[in-house]
Structure formats: C-alpha cells, structure tokens
PDB file of C-alpha atoms in Angstrom:
ATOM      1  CA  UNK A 228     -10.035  14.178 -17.217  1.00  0.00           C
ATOM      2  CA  UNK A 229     -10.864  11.472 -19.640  1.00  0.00           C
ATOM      3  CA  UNK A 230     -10.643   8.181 -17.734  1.00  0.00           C
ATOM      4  CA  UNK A 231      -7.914   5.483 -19.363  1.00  0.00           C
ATOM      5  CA  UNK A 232      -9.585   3.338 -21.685  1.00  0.00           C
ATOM      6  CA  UNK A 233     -10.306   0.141 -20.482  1.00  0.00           C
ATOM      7  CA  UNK A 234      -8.467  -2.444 -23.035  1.00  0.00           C
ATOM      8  CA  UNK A 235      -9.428  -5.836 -22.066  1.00  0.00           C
ATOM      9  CA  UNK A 236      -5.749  -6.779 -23.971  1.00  0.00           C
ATOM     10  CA  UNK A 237      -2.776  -7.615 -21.474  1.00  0.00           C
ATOM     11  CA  UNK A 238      -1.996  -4.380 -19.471  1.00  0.00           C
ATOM     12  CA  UNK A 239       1.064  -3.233 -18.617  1.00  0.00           C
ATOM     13  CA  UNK A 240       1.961  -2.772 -14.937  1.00  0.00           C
ATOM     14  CA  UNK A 241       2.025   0.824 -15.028  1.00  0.00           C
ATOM     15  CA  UNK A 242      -1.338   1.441 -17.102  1.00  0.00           C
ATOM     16  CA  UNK A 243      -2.667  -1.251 -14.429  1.00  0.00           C
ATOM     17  CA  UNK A 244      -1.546   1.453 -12.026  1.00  0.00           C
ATOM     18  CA  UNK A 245      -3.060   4.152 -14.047  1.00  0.00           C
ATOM     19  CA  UNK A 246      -6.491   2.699 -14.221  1.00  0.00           C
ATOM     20  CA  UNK A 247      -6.504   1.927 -10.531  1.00  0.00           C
ATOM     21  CA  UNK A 248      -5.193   5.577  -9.259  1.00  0.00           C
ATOM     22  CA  UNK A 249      -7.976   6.930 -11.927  1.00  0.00           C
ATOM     23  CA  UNK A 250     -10.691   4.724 -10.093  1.00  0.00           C
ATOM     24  CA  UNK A 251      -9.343   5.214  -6.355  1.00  0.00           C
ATOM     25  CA  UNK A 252      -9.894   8.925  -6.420  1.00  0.00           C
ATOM     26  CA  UNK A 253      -9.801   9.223  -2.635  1.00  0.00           C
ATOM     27  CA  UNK A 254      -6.662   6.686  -2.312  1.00  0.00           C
ATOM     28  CA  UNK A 255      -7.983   4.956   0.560  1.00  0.00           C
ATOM     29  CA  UNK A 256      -6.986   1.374  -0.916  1.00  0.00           C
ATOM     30  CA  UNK A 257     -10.207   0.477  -2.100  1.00  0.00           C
ATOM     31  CA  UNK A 258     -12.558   1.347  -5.280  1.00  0.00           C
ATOM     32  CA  UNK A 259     -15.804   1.989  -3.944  1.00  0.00           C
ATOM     33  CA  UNK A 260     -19.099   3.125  -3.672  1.00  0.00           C
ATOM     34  CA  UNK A 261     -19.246   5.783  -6.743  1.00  0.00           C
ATOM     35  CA  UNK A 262     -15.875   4.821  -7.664  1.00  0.00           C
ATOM     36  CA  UNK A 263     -16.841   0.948  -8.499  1.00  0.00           C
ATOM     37  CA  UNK A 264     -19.982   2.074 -10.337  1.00  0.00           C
ATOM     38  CA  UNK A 265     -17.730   4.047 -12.950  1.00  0.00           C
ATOM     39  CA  UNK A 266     -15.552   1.382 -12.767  1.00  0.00           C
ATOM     40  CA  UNK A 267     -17.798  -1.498 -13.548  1.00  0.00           C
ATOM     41  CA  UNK A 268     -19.651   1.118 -16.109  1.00  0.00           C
ATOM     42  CA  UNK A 269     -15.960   1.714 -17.943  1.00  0.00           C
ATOM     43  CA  UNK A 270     -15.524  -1.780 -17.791  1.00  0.00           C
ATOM     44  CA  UNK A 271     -18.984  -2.709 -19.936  1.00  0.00           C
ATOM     45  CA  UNK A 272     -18.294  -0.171 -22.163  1.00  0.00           C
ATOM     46  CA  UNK A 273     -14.644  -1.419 -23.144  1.00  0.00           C
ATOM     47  CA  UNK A 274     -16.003  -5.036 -23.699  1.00  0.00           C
ATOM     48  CA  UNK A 275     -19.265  -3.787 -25.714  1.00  0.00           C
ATOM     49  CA  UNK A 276     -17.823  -0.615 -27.507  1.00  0.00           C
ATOM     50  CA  UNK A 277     -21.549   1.250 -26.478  1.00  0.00           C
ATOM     51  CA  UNK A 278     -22.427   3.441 -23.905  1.00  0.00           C
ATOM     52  CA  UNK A 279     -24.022   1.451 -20.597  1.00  0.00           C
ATOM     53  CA  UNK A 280     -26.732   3.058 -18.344  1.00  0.00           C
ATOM     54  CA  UNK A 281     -26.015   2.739 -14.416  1.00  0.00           C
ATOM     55  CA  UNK A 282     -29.671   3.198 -13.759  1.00  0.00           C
ATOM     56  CA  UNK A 283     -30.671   0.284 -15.902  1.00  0.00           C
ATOM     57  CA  UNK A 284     -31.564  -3.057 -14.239  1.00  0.00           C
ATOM     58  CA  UNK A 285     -29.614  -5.258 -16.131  1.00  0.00           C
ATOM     59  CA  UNK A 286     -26.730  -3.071 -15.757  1.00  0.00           C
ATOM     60  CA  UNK A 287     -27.034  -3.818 -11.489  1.00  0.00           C
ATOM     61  CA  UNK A 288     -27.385  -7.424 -11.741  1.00  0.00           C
ATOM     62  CA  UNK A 289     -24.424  -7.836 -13.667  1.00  0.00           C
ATOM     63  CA  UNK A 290     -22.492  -5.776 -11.501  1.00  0.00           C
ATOM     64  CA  UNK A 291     -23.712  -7.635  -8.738  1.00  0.00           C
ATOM     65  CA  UNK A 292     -22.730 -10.748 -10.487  1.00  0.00           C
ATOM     66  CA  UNK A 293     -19.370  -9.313 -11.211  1.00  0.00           C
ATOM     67  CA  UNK A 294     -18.888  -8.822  -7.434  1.00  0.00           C
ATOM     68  CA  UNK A 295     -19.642 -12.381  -6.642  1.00  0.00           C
ATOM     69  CA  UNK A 296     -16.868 -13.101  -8.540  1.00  0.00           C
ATOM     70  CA  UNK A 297     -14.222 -10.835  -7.918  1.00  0.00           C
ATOM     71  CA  UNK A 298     -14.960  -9.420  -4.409  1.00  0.00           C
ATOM     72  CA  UNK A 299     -12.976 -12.427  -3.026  1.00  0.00           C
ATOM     73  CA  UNK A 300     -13.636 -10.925   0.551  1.00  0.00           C
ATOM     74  CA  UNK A 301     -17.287 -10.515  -0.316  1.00  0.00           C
ATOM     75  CA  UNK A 302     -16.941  -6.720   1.618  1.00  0.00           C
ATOM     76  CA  UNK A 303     -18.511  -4.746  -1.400  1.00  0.00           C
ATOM     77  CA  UNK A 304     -15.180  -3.018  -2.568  1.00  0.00           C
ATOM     78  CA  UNK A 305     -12.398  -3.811  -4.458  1.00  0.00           C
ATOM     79  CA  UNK A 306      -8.852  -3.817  -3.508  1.00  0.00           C
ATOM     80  CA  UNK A 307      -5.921  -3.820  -6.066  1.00  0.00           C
ATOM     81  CA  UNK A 308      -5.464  -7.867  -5.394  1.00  0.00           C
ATOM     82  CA  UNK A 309      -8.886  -8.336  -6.542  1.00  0.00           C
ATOM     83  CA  UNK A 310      -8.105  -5.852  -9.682  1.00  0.00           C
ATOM     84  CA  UNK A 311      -5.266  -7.347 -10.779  1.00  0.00           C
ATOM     85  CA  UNK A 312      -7.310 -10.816 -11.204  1.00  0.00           C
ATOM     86  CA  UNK A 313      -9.483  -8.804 -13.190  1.00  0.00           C
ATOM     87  CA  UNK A 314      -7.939  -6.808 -15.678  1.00  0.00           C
ATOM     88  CA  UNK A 315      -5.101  -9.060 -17.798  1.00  0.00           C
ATOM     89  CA  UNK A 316      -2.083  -7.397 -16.323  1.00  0.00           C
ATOM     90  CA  UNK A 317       1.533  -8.312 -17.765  1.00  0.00           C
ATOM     91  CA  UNK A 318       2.341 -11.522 -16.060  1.00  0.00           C
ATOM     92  CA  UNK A 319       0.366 -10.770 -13.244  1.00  0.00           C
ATOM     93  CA  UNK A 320       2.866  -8.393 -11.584  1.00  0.00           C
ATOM     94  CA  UNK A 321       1.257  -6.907  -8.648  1.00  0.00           C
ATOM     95  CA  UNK A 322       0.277 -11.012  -7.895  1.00  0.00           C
ATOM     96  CA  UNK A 323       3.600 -12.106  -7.818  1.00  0.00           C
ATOM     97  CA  UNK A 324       4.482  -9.325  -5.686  1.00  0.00           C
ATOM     98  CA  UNK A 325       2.179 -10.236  -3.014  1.00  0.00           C
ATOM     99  CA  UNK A 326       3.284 -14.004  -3.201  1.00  0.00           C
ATOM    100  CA  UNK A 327       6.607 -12.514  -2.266  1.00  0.00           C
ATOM    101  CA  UNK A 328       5.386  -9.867   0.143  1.00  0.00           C
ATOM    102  CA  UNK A 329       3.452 -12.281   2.914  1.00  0.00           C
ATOM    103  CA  UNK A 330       2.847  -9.728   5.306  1.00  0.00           C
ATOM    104  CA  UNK A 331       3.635  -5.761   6.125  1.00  0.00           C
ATOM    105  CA  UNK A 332       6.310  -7.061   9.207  1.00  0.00           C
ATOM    106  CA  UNK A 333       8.071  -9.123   6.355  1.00  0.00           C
ATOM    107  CA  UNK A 334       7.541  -6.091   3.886  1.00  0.00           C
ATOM    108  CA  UNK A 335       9.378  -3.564   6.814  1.00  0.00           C
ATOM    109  CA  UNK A 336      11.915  -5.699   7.583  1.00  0.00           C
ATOM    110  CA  UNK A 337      13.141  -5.694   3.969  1.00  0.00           C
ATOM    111  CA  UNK A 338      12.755  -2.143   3.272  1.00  0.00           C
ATOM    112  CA  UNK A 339      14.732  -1.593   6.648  1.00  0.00           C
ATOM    113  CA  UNK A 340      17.777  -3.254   5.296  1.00  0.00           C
ATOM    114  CA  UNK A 341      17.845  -0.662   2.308  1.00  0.00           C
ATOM    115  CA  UNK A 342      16.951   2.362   4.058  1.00  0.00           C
ATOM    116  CA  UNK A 343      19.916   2.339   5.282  1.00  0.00           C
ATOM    117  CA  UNK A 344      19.768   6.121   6.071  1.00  0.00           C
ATOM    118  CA  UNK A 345      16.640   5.896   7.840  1.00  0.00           C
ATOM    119  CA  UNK A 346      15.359   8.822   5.682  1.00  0.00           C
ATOM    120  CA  UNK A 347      11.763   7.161   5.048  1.00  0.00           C
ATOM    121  CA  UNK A 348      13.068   6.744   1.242  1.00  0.00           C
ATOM    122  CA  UNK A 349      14.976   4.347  -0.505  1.00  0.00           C
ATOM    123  CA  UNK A 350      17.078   5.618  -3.473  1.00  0.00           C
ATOM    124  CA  UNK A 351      15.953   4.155  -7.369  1.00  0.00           C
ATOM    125  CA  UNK A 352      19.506   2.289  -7.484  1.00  0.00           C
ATOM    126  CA  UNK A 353      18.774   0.441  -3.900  1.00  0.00           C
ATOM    127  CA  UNK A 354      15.285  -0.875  -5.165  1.00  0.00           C
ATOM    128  CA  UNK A 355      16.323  -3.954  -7.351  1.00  0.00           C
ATOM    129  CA  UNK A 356      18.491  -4.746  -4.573  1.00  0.00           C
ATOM    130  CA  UNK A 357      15.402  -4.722  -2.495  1.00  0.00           C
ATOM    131  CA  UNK A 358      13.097  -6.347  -4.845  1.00  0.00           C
ATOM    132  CA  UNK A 359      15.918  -9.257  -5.730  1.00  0.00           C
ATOM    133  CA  UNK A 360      15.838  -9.583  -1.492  1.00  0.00           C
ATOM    134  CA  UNK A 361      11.848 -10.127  -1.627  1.00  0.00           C
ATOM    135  CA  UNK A 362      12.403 -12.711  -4.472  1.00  0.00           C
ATOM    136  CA  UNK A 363      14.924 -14.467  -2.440  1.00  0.00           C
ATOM    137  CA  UNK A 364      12.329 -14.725   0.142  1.00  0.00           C
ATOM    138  CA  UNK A 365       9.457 -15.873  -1.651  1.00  0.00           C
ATOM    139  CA  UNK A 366      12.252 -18.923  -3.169  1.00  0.00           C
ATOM    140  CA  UNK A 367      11.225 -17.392  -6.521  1.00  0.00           C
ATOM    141  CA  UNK A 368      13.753 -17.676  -9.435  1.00  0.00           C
ATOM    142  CA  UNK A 369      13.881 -14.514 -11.856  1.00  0.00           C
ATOM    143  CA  UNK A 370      16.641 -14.044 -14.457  1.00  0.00           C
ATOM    144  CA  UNK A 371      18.224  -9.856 -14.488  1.00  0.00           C
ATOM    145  CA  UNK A 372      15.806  -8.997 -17.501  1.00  0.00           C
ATOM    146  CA  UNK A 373      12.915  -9.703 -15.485  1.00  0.00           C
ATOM    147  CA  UNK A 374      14.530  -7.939 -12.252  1.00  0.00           C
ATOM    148  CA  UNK A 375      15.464  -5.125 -14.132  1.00  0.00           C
ATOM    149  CA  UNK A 376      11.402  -4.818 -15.960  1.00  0.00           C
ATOM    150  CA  UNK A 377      10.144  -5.140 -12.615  1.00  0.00           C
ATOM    151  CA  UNK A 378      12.657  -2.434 -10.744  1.00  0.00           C
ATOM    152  CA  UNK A 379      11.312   0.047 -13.940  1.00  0.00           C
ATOM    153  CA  UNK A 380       8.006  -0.542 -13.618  1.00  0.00           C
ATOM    154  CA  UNK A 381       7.711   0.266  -9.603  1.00  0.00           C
ATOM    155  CA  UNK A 382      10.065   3.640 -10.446  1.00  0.00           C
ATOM    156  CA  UNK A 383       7.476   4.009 -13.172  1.00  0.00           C
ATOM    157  CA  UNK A 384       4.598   3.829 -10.154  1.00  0.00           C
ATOM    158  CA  UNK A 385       6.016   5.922  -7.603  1.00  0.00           C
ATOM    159  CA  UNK A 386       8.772   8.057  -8.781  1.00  0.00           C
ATOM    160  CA  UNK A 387       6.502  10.310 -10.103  1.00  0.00           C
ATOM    161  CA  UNK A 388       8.539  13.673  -9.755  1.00  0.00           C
ATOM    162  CA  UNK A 389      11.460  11.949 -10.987  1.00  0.00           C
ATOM    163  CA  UNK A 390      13.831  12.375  -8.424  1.00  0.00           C
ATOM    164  CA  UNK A 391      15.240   9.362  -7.930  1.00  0.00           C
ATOM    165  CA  UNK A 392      13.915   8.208  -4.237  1.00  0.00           C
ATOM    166  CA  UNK A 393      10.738   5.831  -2.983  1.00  0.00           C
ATOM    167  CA  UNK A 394       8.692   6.298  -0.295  1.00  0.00           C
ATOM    168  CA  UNK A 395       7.824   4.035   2.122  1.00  0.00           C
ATOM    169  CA  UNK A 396       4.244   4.623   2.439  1.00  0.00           C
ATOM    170  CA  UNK A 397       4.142   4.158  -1.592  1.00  0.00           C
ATOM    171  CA  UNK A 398       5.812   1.058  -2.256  1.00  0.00           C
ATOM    172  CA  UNK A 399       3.457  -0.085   0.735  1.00  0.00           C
ATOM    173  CA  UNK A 400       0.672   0.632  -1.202  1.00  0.00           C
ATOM    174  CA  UNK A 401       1.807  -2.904  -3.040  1.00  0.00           C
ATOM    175  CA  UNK A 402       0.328  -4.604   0.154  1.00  0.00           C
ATOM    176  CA  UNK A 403      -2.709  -5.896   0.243  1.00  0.00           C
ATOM    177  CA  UNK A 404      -5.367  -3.597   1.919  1.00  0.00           C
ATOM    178  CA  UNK A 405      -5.885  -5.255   5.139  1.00  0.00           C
ATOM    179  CA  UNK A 406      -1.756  -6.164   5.287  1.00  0.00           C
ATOM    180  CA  UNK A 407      -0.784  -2.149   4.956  1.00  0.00           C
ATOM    181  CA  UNK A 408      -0.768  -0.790   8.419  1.00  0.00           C
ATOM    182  CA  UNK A 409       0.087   2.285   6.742  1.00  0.00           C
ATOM    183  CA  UNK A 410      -2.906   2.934   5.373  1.00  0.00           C
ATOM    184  CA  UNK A 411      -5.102   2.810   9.111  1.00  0.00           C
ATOM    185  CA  UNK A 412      -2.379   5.844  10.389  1.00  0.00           C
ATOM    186  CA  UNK A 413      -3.379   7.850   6.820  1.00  0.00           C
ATOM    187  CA  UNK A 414      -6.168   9.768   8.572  1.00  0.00           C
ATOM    188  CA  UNK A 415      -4.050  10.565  11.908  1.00  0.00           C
ATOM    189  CA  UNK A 416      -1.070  12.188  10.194  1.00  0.00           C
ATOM    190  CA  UNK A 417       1.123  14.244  12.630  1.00  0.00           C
ATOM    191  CA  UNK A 418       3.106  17.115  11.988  1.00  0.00           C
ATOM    192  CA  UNK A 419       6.645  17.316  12.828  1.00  0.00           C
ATOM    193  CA  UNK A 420       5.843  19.282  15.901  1.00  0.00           C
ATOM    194  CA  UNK A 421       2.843  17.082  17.223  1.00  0.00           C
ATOM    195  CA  UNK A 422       5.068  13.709  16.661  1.00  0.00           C
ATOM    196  CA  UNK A 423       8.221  15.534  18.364  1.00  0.00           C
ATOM    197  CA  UNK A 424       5.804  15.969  21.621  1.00  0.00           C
ATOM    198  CA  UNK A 425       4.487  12.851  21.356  1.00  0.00           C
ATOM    199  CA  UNK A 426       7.452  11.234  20.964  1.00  0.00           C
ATOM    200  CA  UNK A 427       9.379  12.819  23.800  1.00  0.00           C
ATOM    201  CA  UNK A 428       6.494  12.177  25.987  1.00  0.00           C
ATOM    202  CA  UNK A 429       7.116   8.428  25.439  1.00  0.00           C
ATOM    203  CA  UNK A 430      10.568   8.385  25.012  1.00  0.00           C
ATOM    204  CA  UNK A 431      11.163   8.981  29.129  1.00  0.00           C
ATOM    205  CA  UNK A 432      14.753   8.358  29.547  1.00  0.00           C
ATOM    206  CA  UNK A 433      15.398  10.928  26.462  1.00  0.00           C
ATOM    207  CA  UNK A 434      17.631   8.374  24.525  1.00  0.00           C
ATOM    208  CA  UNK A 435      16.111   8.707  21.430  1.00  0.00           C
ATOM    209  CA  UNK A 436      14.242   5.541  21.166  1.00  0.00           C
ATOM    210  CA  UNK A 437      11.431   3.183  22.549  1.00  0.00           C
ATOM    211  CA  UNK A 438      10.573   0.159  23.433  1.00  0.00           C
ATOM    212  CA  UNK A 439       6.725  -2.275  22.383  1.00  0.00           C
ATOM    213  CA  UNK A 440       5.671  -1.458  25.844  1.00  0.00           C
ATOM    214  CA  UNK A 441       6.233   2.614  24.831  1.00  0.00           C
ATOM    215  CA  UNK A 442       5.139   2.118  21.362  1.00  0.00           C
ATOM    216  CA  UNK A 443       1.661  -0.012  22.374  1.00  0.00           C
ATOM    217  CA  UNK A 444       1.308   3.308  24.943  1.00  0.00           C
ATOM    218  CA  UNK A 445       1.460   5.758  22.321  1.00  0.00           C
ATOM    219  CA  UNK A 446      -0.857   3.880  19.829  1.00  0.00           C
ATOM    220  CA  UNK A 447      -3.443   3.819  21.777  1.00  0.00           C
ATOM    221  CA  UNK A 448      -2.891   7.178  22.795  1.00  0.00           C
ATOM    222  CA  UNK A 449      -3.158   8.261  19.022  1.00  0.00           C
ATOM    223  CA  UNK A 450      -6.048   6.314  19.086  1.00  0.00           C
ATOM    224  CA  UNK A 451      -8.038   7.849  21.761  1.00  0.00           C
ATOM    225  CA  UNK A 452      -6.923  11.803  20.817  1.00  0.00           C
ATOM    226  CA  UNK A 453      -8.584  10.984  17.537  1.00  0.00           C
ATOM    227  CA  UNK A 454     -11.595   9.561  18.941  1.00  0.00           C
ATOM    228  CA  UNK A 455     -11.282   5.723  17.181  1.00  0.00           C
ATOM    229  CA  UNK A 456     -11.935   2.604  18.847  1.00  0.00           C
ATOM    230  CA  UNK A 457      -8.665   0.322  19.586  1.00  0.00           C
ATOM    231  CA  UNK A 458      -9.007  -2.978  18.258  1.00  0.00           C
ATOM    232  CA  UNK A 459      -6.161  -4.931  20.097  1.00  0.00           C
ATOM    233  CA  UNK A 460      -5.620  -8.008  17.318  1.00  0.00           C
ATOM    234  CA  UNK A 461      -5.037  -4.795  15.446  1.00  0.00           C
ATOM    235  CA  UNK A 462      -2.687  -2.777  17.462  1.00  0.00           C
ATOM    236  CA  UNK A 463      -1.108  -5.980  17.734  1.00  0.00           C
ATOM    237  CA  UNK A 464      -0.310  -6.359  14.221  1.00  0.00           C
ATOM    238  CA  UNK A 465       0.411  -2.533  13.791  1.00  0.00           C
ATOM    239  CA  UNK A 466       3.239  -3.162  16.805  1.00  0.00           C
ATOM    240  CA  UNK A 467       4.922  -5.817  14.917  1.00  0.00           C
ATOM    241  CA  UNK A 468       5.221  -3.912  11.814  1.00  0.00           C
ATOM    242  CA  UNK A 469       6.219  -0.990  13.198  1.00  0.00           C
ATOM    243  CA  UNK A 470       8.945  -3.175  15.415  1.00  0.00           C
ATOM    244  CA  UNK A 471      10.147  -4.581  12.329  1.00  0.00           C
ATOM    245  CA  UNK A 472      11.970  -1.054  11.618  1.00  0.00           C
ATOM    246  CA  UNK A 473      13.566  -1.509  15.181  1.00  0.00           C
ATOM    247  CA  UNK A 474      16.888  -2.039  15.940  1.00  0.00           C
ATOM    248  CA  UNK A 475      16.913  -4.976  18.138  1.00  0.00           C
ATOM    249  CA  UNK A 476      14.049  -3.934  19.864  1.00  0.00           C
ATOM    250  CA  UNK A 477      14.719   0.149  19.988  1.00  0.00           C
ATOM    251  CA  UNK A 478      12.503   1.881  17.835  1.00  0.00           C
ATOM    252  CA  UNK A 479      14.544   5.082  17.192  1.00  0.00           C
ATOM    253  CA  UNK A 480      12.783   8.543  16.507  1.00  0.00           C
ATOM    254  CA  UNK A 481      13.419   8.446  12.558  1.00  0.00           C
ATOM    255  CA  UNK A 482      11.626   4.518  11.763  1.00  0.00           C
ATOM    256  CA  UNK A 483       8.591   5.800  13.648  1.00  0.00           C
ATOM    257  CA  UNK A 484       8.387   9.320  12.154  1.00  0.00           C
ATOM    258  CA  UNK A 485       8.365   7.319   8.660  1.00  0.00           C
ATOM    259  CA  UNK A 486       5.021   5.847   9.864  1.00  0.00           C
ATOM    260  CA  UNK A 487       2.990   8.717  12.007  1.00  0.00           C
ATOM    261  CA  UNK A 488       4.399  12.076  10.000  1.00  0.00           C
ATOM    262  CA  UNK A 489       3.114  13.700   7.075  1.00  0.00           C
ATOM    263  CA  UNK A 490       6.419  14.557   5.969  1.00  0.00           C
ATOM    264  CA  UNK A 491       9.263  12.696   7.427  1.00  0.00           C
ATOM    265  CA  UNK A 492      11.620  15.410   8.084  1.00  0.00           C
ATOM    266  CA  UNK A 493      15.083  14.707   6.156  1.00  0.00           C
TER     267      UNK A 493
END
C-alpha cells in the first residue's frame, strides 16, 4: 500500500487522520520505532521531492533534530498532539479539540450524556450535539458552519463502515495519549463471558452495578491476572474516568463493559 503523500500544504482533518493511521500501523497511540523512521523518511522526501537514505548520517541527525523539536515530552515517540503541530492541518482541528477535551473524566462525562442508551455508541445525529456540549465547555464560540465541518469530519474518521454510530473507544482516540485510559485496557480485552464472571464476582449483592471500592477491586484484579504492575496514581485516574460513566456513583454492567469488552454486547 502506497503510503499518502506527504503535502506540506494545509491538510485536511481527515487526510491528517489518514497519514497518522498509515504511520501508527500497530494503533497503540504512538508512531514509533520503525514507524517514525518511515515517517520522518516520507516527510524529507515530500519537502525535497528525492529519495532520502535512513542509513545515511545526515539523515539521523536531522531526525534527531526534528525530535528535539516536536517530541514535546522528549519520550522518543510521537503522539497525534505532537503531529498535528507538525503537519499544517486545517485550522488545527485535532488542537482545538484537545483545548476543549481537558481530560478523559471530562471527555466520559460528555459522551455519557449522549449515550443515552448505554450501547457503547453514540448515533451520527447525537455527535454535533456532543461536540457543541465540549465547545460549551471549553467557553469556545463556533458559528453552525464550523459545527457542522467539524461533526463531518469526525464521521469522516470513525464511521468507517458507514453505519451511522461512534464508538467510544474511537472518538477517545482524540485524547491525548497519556489522557486515554482506554488505550492502557487495549491489551486486556475481555470477552463477553470473562467480563460477565468478573463482573458478577464484584457485583456481590447481584444488583447490577458497583461501587469505586468494587471497581478499584477489580482493576487491580485485571491487573494482576495479566501479570502488569499497578501503578496507583494510575488506577486512580483510570477510576475517575471510568466513574464518570456512573450514575451517581453506581457503575452499572453496560458503562463498564464499554471499557473492558472487545465487543460491547448490544
């Protein structure tokens, strides 16, 4: 597959999210390792219109030079943030997302007023709604054009088989790396049938729901059956996230299956 040219012009947002899914091939949130060499060698090649050898000398210090600059976090990978201060995209889109997005509790709280069904989806006509309430948020005036360009562009993203509905863990992907809790549960996926034991193993009293105490208890649970180390400022952060699906406090079945399952089941 021929890799999408590299035009240093203004991007769109969607070829901005063409070039990065291209790059991320393992979709861990980060381009790295092999993935940033291509990257960076795509990148030379755009602005000189020649072919660029990775082996050659000159070739690493730049690169190196180009991570100075744009590896804010200085942790030798690039996360779509840092991207989108690279390559000219359209009014900066996925920037002024962030400014409205300040954090993945904020992020869950708003998609929890939308998913109204607690499906794990929100349908295409619920997203400017849900986009209009980030704005709100953030203080940030934007006329119905710009709403509407916006609400397109995301169904551009993530719709991709067209049938209308968002995922949570998608849209999340908007979040910066270290903000999207979502992406530390991608390796520990449960099926329905390992999160239904799980969950009725914690969920005592067999009402359906549970409480932080429960949910901290079954984190670190997770965490031990799959043999990672628990990192408590973590697991603190994950909790409030995952609380901001809660109904006052009661984490029902459904929000968490969202989060831990493959596949929530509809």
């Amino acid at each position: 597959m021929q890799p999408p040219h590299l035009h240093l012009a203004e991007l769109s947002a969607t070829q901005f999210i063409d070039i990065w899914n291209h790059f991320d091939t393992d979709g861990n949130g980060y381009i790295e390792g092999k993935e940033l060499e291509n990257f960076f060698r795509e990148l030379e090649i755009s602005r000189k219109g020649a072919g660029v050898d990775p082996s050659n000398s000159t070739f690493k210090e730049k690169m190196k030079e180009f991570m100075q600059k744009f590896d804010k976090n200085a942790d030798g990978r690039i996360e779509m943030s840092e991207l989108a201060q690279i390559l000219p995209t359209e009014e900066n889109f996925l920037l002024c997302f962030r400014e409205f997005v300040g954090s993945s509790s904020e992020f869950m709280a708003a998609w929890r007023r939308y998913d109204t069904d607690r499906s794990g989806y929100i349908e295409a006509n619920e997203l400017k709604g849900f986009l209009s309430d980030l704005l709100k948020k953030a203080n940030r005036h934007y006329d119905d054009q710009k709403l509407h360009e916006y609400t397109q562009t995301i169904l551009k993203m993530f719709d991709l088989n067209g049938d209308g509905k968002l995922g949570l863990s998608e849209m999340a992907r908007l979040l910066p790396v270290q903000e999207n809790f979502l992406l530390k549960f991608q390796d520990i996926k449960l099926t329905s049938e390992q999160f239904s034991a799980i969950f009725t193993f914690y969920d005592k009293d067999g009402n359906g729901y549970i409480d932080e105490q429960e949910l901290d208890a079954l984190l670190r649970d997770l965490y031990e059956k799959n043999k990672k180390e628990v990192d408590t400022k973590n697991l603190t952060g994950y909790k409030k996230s995952i609380m901001a699906l809660s109904d006052g406090g009661k984490l029902y079945r459904s929000e968490l299956e969202i989060v831990l399952c493959r596949e929530p089941m509809l």
